[in-house]
Amino acid sequence: MSAPDTVLVAIGTKKGLWLATSRDRTTWALSGPHFLMNEIPSIGIDTRAGRTRILVGVRSEHWGPTVAHSDDLGATWTEPDHGAIRFGDGDGAALERVWLLRPDTDDRPGVVWAGCEPISVWRSIDGGEHFDLERGLWDHPHRPAWGAGYGGAAAHSVVPHPQDENTVHVAMSTGGVYRTTDGGASWEPRNTGITAYFLPDPNPEFGQCVHKIARDAVAADRLYAQNHHGVYRSDDSGDTWKSIADGLPTDFGFVMLTHPRREGTIWVVPIEADGKRIPPDGRLAVYRSEDAGNSWTRLDSGLPERDYNVVLRDAAAVDTADPVGVYFGTRGGEVYGSADEGASFGTVAAHLPDVLCVRAAVVAS
C-alpha cells in the first residue's frame, strides 16, 4: 500500500464547480465556487504529458454551453475563442449541453472525447481546446429515431479501446450502445441482450436507454452497462450482453465504475426504480463486485443511515491511488469518498448544490 501524492476531486453542480484536494484522502481542502451559477454537467481531468489539465463543460442559461480548461488547478481558466464545440452552418443543430469529457489513453496524448446534446460525439487532438464532430455517428441513419432520456438527449459514454485506436464504444440515452471499428467511419448498434421494457418490442436493435458503460481495465473486450432497469456485462466487445443484476437490491441506477488496474472489479449505486428515484428503502449504499458481476457486496460504512437523494450517472468516480479511492456526490449536495475501495466512506464536501459530476485523479503536488 502506498500513499498518494495529492488527490484532486472535482465536483460539478447545478450552480458551479468545487475542487477538493487531499494528501491523505481523509482531510480535504475545498476551493470554489468556480463558474458560480453555471451548470457543470461534465468534467475531465487530464494528467497525461506531465501536467494536470482540468476540463469542464460549462452551461450558462444566458451564454449557452462551452468547454473551459485550467492548467493551474483552477487558479485561472481559458475558454477558446468562438467556443470549443460548435456545429457547422449546415448541421441544423446547436450545442445544448456537454455531457461528457473523456481524455483518451496515455499513448494518445492530446486526444479528448466529448459526448454532447443533441446526441453527438466529438474528438479533440489538442487537449480539449477544439473539437471536431464525429460525422460517421452524426450522419447515422438511426439518428432521427434516437430520443431524449428523462434528463435530455445525451451521448454520455465514450469508451476508447486501449489497444486499438480504431475501436470506440459510445452509449446514449436513448439509443443504446454503438461501436466503431474503423475509426469512426461507420457505427453499428451493439445491444443484443439489453432490454427496453418500455418499448413495444422489448428487444430492439437500438433504442435502449443505457445509462452508463465502462470497460474492464484488464479484459479489454469486457464491458459493463447500467441500463434503465438492468445491469449487464459483455465479454465480446458488446456483441452480446448478459444480466449481472442478481445479488443487487434493484437493477435500476446510473453509475458504472471500473477499477483502473484490477480485472473484474466494478461499483454501482442502486436506485429503487425509474418511478421511485430514491436509494432502496432510503438507505444509500455502494455495491462492489470483484468477480465481474457474479456476486456483489454492499458497502455503506460511514454513509448516513437514511438518505433519500440519488447519485447521477457521472456523479461518481475512482482515482488511481493504491488502494483505489471511490467518490460520489448526491442530489442533496453531499460528496463522499473512500480511500479503501469502498470499504468505508467519509465526507469530502457537504451542503453543495445538486451534484451533477464528480471526477478524481492523483496529481502532482
Coordinates of C-alpha atoms in Angstrom, one line a residue:
M1 CA 0.0 0.0 0.0
S2 CA 1.4 3.4 -0.9
A3 CA 0.1 6.9 -0.1
P4 CA -1.0 9.1 -2.9
D5 CA 0.8 12.3 -3.8
T6 CA -2.2 14.7 -4.0
V7 CA -5.7 13.6 -4.9
L8 CA -7.9 16.1 -6.7
V9 CA -11.7 15.6 -6.6
A10 CA -13.6 17.9 -9.0
I11 CA -17.3 18.4 -8.2
G12 CA -19.6 19.8 -10.8
T13 CA -23.0 21.1 -9.6
K14 CA -26.1 22.9 -10.8
K15 CA -24.5 26.2 -9.5
G16 CA -20.8 25.9 -10.1
L17 CA -17.6 23.9 -9.7
W18 CA -15.8 23.0 -6.5
L19 CA -12.3 21.5 -6.2
A20 CA -11.2 19.3 -3.3
T21 CA -7.6 18.3 -2.6
S22 CA -6.1 16.0 0.0
R23 CA -2.8 14.3 0.7
D24 CA -4.3 11.6 2.9
R25 CA -7.8 11.3 1.4
T26 CA -9.2 11.9 4.8
T27 CA -8.9 15.7 5.3
W28 CA -9.9 17.8 2.3
A29 CA -9.3 21.4 1.3
L30 CA -12.1 22.9 -0.8
S31 CA -11.9 25.7 -3.3
G32 CA -14.8 27.3 -5.2
P33 CA -17.2 28.0 -6.4
H34 CA -15.8 28.4 -9.9
F35 CA -18.3 29.4 -12.6
L36 CA -20.8 30.4 -9.9
M37 CA -24.5 30.0 -11.1
N38 CA -23.4 28.0 -14.1
E39 CA -24.3 24.3 -14.5
I40 CA -21.3 22.0 -14.7
P41 CA -22.5 18.7 -16.2
S42 CA -19.1 17.3 -17.2
I43 CA -15.5 17.3 -16.0
G44 CA -12.3 15.7 -17.4
I45 CA -9.0 15.6 -15.5
D46 CA -6.1 15.0 -17.9
T47 CA -2.9 14.0 -16.2
R48 CA -1.0 13.0 -19.3
A49 CA 2.2 14.6 -20.6
G50 CA 3.4 15.6 -17.2
R51 CA 0.7 18.2 -16.5
T52 CA -2.7 18.4 -14.9
R53 CA -5.4 19.9 -17.1
I54 CA -9.0 20.3 -15.7
L55 CA -11.6 20.4 -18.5
V56 CA -15.2 21.4 -17.6
G57 CA -18.3 21.6 -19.6
V58 CA -20.0 24.8 -18.6
R59 CA -23.6 25.7 -19.3
S60 CA -24.8 29.2 -18.8
E61 CA -28.5 30.0 -19.1
H62 CA -27.5 33.2 -20.7
W63 CA -24.4 32.4 -22.8
G64 CA -25.0 28.8 -23.5
P65 CA -22.6 25.8 -23.3
T66 CA -18.9 25.7 -23.7
V67 CA -15.7 23.9 -22.6
A68 CA -13.2 25.7 -20.4
H69 CA -9.9 24.4 -19.1
S70 CA -7.3 25.2 -16.4
D71 CA -3.7 24.1 -16.2
D72 CA -3.1 25.5 -12.7
L73 CA -5.7 23.6 -10.6
G74 CA -8.4 26.2 -11.1
A75 CA -6.4 29.4 -10.4
T76 CA -7.1 30.6 -14.0
W77 CA -9.5 29.4 -16.7
T78 CA -9.3 29.6 -20.5
E79 CA -12.1 29.3 -23.0
P80 CA -11.3 29.1 -26.7
D81 CA -12.5 32.0 -28.9
H82 CA -15.8 31.1 -30.5
G83 CA -16.2 28.0 -28.3
A84 CA -14.5 24.6 -28.2
I85 CA -17.5 22.8 -29.7
R86 CA -19.6 24.3 -32.5
F87 CA -21.9 22.7 -35.1
G88 CA -21.4 23.9 -38.6
D89 CA -23.9 26.0 -40.5
G90 CA -25.2 23.0 -42.5
D91 CA -25.7 20.7 -39.5
G92 CA -29.0 22.1 -38.5
A93 CA -28.2 21.9 -34.8
A94 CA -26.8 24.0 -31.9
L95 CA -24.9 22.7 -28.9
E96 CA -27.2 22.3 -25.8
R97 CA -25.0 20.6 -23.2
V98 CA -21.6 18.8 -22.9
W99 CA -22.5 15.6 -21.1
L100 CA -19.0 14.0 -21.0
L101 CA -15.3 14.9 -21.3
R102 CA -13.0 11.9 -21.5
P103 CA -9.2 12.0 -22.1
D104 CA -8.1 9.1 -24.1
T105 CA -5.3 6.7 -23.2
D106 CA -1.7 7.7 -22.2
D107 CA -0.3 6.7 -25.6
R108 CA -2.7 9.0 -27.4
P109 CA -1.7 12.4 -25.9
G110 CA -3.9 15.3 -26.8
V111 CA -6.9 13.2 -27.7
V112 CA -10.0 14.1 -25.7
W113 CA -13.6 12.9 -26.3
A114 CA -16.8 14.8 -25.7
G115 CA -20.3 13.5 -25.6
C116 CA -23.0 16.1 -26.2
E117 CA -26.6 17.1 -26.5
P118 CA -28.0 16.9 -29.2
I119 CA -26.7 13.3 -29.3
S120 CA -23.3 13.7 -30.9
V121 CA -19.7 12.7 -30.2
W122 CA -16.7 15.0 -30.7
R123 CA -12.9 14.4 -30.8
S124 CA -10.1 16.8 -29.9
I125 CA -6.4 16.4 -30.7
D126 CA -5.2 19.4 -28.8
G127 CA -6.1 18.5 -25.3
G128 CA -9.7 19.6 -25.4
E129 CA -9.3 23.2 -26.8
H130 CA -11.0 22.4 -30.0
F131 CA -13.2 19.5 -31.1
D132 CA -14.3 18.0 -34.4
L133 CA -17.7 16.3 -34.9
E134 CA -17.6 12.5 -35.4
R135 CA -19.6 12.7 -38.6
G136 CA -20.0 9.0 -39.1
L137 CA -22.2 8.9 -36.0
W138 CA -23.9 12.2 -36.7
D139 CA -24.9 11.1 -40.1
H140 CA -26.0 7.7 -39.0
P141 CA -29.4 6.7 -40.4
H142 CA -30.7 5.8 -36.9
R143 CA -30.1 9.3 -35.5
P144 CA -33.6 10.6 -36.3
A145 CA -35.0 7.8 -34.1
W146 CA -32.8 8.4 -31.1
G147 CA -34.8 10.0 -28.3
A148 CA -34.2 12.0 -25.2
G149 CA -34.0 10.3 -21.8
Y150 CA -35.6 11.8 -18.7
G151 CA -32.7 14.3 -18.4
G152 CA -32.2 15.0 -22.0
A153 CA -30.7 13.6 -25.2
A154 CA -27.3 12.6 -24.1
A155 CA -24.2 10.9 -25.6
H156 CA -22.9 10.2 -22.1
S157 CA -20.4 7.4 -22.5
V158 CA -17.3 7.3 -24.8
V159 CA -15.1 4.3 -24.2
P160 CA -12.0 4.0 -26.4
H161 CA -10.2 0.6 -26.8
P162 CA -6.8 0.7 -25.1
Q163 CA -5.1 -1.4 -27.7
D164 CA -7.0 -0.5 -30.9
E165 CA -7.4 3.2 -31.5
N166 CA -10.0 2.5 -34.3
T167 CA -12.4 0.8 -31.9
V168 CA -14.6 3.0 -29.7
H169 CA -17.9 2.3 -27.9
V170 CA -20.4 5.0 -27.2
A171 CA -23.7 4.9 -25.3
M172 CA -26.6 7.3 -25.4
S173 CA -30.0 7.9 -23.9
T174 CA -31.9 7.0 -25.7
G175 CA -30.3 4.9 -28.5
G176 CA -28.2 2.3 -26.7
V177 CA -24.6 1.2 -27.3
Y178 CA -22.9 1.8 -30.7
R179 CA -19.4 0.6 -31.8
T180 CA -17.0 1.7 -34.4
T181 CA -14.1 -0.5 -35.5
D182 CA -12.9 1.7 -38.4
G183 CA -12.0 4.9 -36.6
G184 CA -15.5 6.4 -36.7
A185 CA -16.2 6.0 -40.4
S186 CA -19.1 3.7 -39.5
W187 CA -21.0 2.8 -36.4
E188 CA -23.1 -0.3 -35.6
P189 CA -25.6 -0.8 -32.7
R190 CA -24.4 -3.4 -30.1
N191 CA -27.4 -4.0 -27.8
T192 CA -28.2 -7.7 -28.1
G193 CA -29.3 -8.9 -24.7
I194 CA -30.1 -5.4 -23.3
T195 CA -33.8 -5.0 -22.9
A196 CA -36.1 -1.9 -23.4
Y197 CA -39.2 -3.0 -21.5
F198 CA -40.8 0.4 -22.2
L199 CA -40.9 -0.2 -26.0
P200 CA -43.5 -2.4 -27.9
D201 CA -40.5 -4.7 -28.8
P202 CA -38.5 -5.1 -25.6
N203 CA -35.5 -6.4 -27.5
P204 CA -34.9 -3.9 -30.3
E205 CA -31.8 -3.4 -32.4
F206 CA -31.4 0.0 -30.9
G207 CA -33.5 2.4 -28.7
Q208 CA -32.4 1.1 -25.3
C209 CA -31.9 3.7 -22.5
V210 CA -28.4 2.7 -21.5
H211 CA -27.4 4.9 -18.5
K212 CA -23.6 4.3 -18.5
I213 CA -21.0 1.9 -19.8
A214 CA -17.4 1.2 -18.7
R215 CA -14.6 -1.0 -19.9
D216 CA -12.7 -3.6 -17.7
A217 CA -9.1 -2.4 -17.0
V218 CA -7.6 -5.8 -17.9
A219 CA -10.0 -7.7 -20.1
A220 CA -10.2 -5.1 -22.9
D221 CA -13.1 -6.7 -24.7
R222 CA -15.2 -6.8 -21.5
L223 CA -17.7 -4.0 -21.0
Y224 CA -20.2 -3.3 -18.2
A225 CA -23.5 -1.4 -18.6
Q226 CA -26.0 0.1 -16.2
N227 CA -29.3 0.3 -18.0
H228 CA -32.7 1.8 -17.4
H229 CA -33.6 -1.3 -15.3
G230 CA -30.8 -3.8 -16.0
V231 CA -27.1 -4.3 -15.1
Y232 CA -25.2 -6.1 -17.8
R233 CA -21.8 -7.5 -18.9
S234 CA -20.4 -8.1 -22.3
D235 CA -17.4 -10.4 -22.8
D236 CA -17.2 -10.0 -26.6
S237 CA -16.8 -6.2 -27.1
G238 CA -20.5 -5.5 -27.0
D239 CA -21.7 -8.1 -29.5
T240 CA -23.8 -9.7 -26.7
W241 CA -24.8 -8.8 -23.2
K242 CA -26.0 -10.8 -20.2
S243 CA -27.5 -9.7 -16.9
I244 CA -25.3 -9.5 -13.8
A245 CA -28.1 -7.9 -11.6
D246 CA -28.5 -11.0 -9.3
G247 CA -27.4 -10.0 -5.8
L248 CA -28.3 -6.4 -6.2
P249 CA -31.3 -4.9 -4.4
T250 CA -32.6 -3.4 -7.7
D251 CA -31.4 -3.3 -11.2
F252 CA -32.0 0.5 -11.7
G253 CA -29.4 3.1 -11.3
F254 CA -27.0 5.4 -13.2
V255 CA -23.4 4.7 -12.0
M256 CA -21.0 2.2 -13.5
L257 CA -17.4 2.4 -12.4
T258 CA -14.4 0.0 -13.1
H259 CA -11.2 -0.5 -11.2
P260 CA -8.3 1.2 -13.0
R261 CA -6.0 -1.8 -12.7
R262 CA -7.7 -4.9 -11.4
E263 CA -9.8 -7.2 -13.6
G264 CA -13.5 -7.8 -12.7
T265 CA -13.8 -5.1 -10.0
I266 CA -16.8 -2.7 -10.5
W267 CA -19.0 -0.5 -8.5
V268 CA -22.7 0.5 -8.9
V269 CA -25.1 2.7 -6.8
P270 CA -28.6 1.2 -7.0
I271 CA -31.8 3.2 -7.1
E272 CA -35.2 1.9 -6.1
A273 CA -36.9 2.2 -9.6
D274 CA -37.4 4.5 -12.5
G275 CA -40.7 5.7 -10.9
K276 CA -39.3 5.8 -7.4
R277 CA -35.9 7.6 -7.6
I278 CA -34.6 7.1 -4.1
P279 CA -32.0 4.7 -2.7
P280 CA -33.6 1.3 -1.9
D281 CA -35.5 1.8 1.4
G282 CA -33.9 5.2 1.8
R283 CA -30.6 3.6 2.6
L284 CA -27.8 4.9 0.4
A285 CA -25.1 2.3 -0.4
V286 CA -22.5 1.4 -3.0
Y287 CA -22.3 -2.2 -4.3
R288 CA -19.0 -3.7 -5.4
S289 CA -18.3 -6.8 -7.4
E290 CA -14.8 -8.3 -7.6
D291 CA -15.8 -11.2 -9.9
A292 CA -17.2 -9.2 -12.9
G293 CA -20.7 -9.1 -11.5
N294 CA -21.2 -12.7 -10.5
S295 CA -21.6 -11.6 -6.8
W296 CA -22.0 -8.3 -5.0
T297 CA -21.0 -6.8 -1.6
R298 CA -23.0 -3.9 0.0
L299 CA -20.7 -1.1 1.2
D300 CA -22.2 1.6 3.4
S301 CA -19.8 2.1 6.3
G302 CA -19.6 5.8 7.1
L303 CA -22.7 6.7 5.0
P304 CA -25.8 8.2 6.6
E305 CA -28.3 5.7 7.9
R306 CA -31.0 7.5 5.9
D307 CA -30.6 9.4 2.7
Y308 CA -33.2 9.8 0.0
N309 CA -31.0 11.5 -2.5
V310 CA -29.7 9.7 -5.6
V311 CA -26.4 9.6 -7.5
L312 CA -26.5 10.6 -11.1
R313 CA -24.5 8.8 -13.9
D314 CA -21.4 10.9 -13.8
A315 CA -21.5 12.0 -10.1
A316 CA -19.2 9.1 -9.2
A317 CA -15.5 8.4 -10.0
V318 CA -12.4 6.4 -8.9
D319 CA -8.8 7.6 -8.6
T320 CA -5.7 5.7 -9.4
A321 CA -4.1 5.6 -5.9
D322 CA -3.3 2.3 -4.1
P323 CA -5.8 1.3 -2.7
V324 CA -8.2 2.9 -5.2
G325 CA -10.4 5.8 -4.0
V326 CA -14.1 5.8 -4.7
Y327 CA -16.1 9.0 -4.7
F328 CA -19.7 10.1 -5.3
G329 CA -22.0 13.0 -4.9
T330 CA -25.7 13.2 -4.3
R331 CA -28.5 15.4 -5.5
G332 CA -28.6 16.6 -1.9
G333 CA -25.2 18.2 -2.3
E334 CA -23.1 15.7 -0.2
V335 CA -19.9 14.3 -1.6
Y336 CA -18.5 11.1 0.0
G337 CA -15.1 9.5 -0.5
S338 CA -13.5 6.2 0.3
A339 CA -9.7 5.6 0.5
D340 CA -10.1 1.8 0.7
E341 CA -12.1 0.9 -2.5
G342 CA -15.5 1.5 -0.8
A343 CA -15.0 -0.4 2.5
S344 CA -15.5 2.9 4.4
F345 CA -16.6 6.4 3.5
G346 CA -16.0 9.9 4.8
T347 CA -17.3 13.3 3.8
V348 CA -15.4 15.2 1.1
A349 CA -17.8 18.2 0.9
A350 CA -21.2 18.9 2.2
H351 CA -24.2 21.2 1.6
L352 CA -23.3 21.9 -2.0
P353 CA -25.9 22.4 -4.8
D354 CA -27.2 19.4 -6.7
V355 CA -24.1 17.4 -7.7
L356 CA -24.0 16.5 -11.4
C357 CA -20.5 15.3 -12.0
V358 CA -17.5 14.0 -9.9
R359 CA -14.1 13.3 -11.2
A360 CA -10.9 12.2 -9.3
A361 CA -7.2 12.0 -10.1
V362 CA -3.8 11.7 -8.4
V363 CA -2.0 14.9 -9.4
A364 CA 1.5 16.3 -8.8
S365 CA 1.9 18.5 -5.7

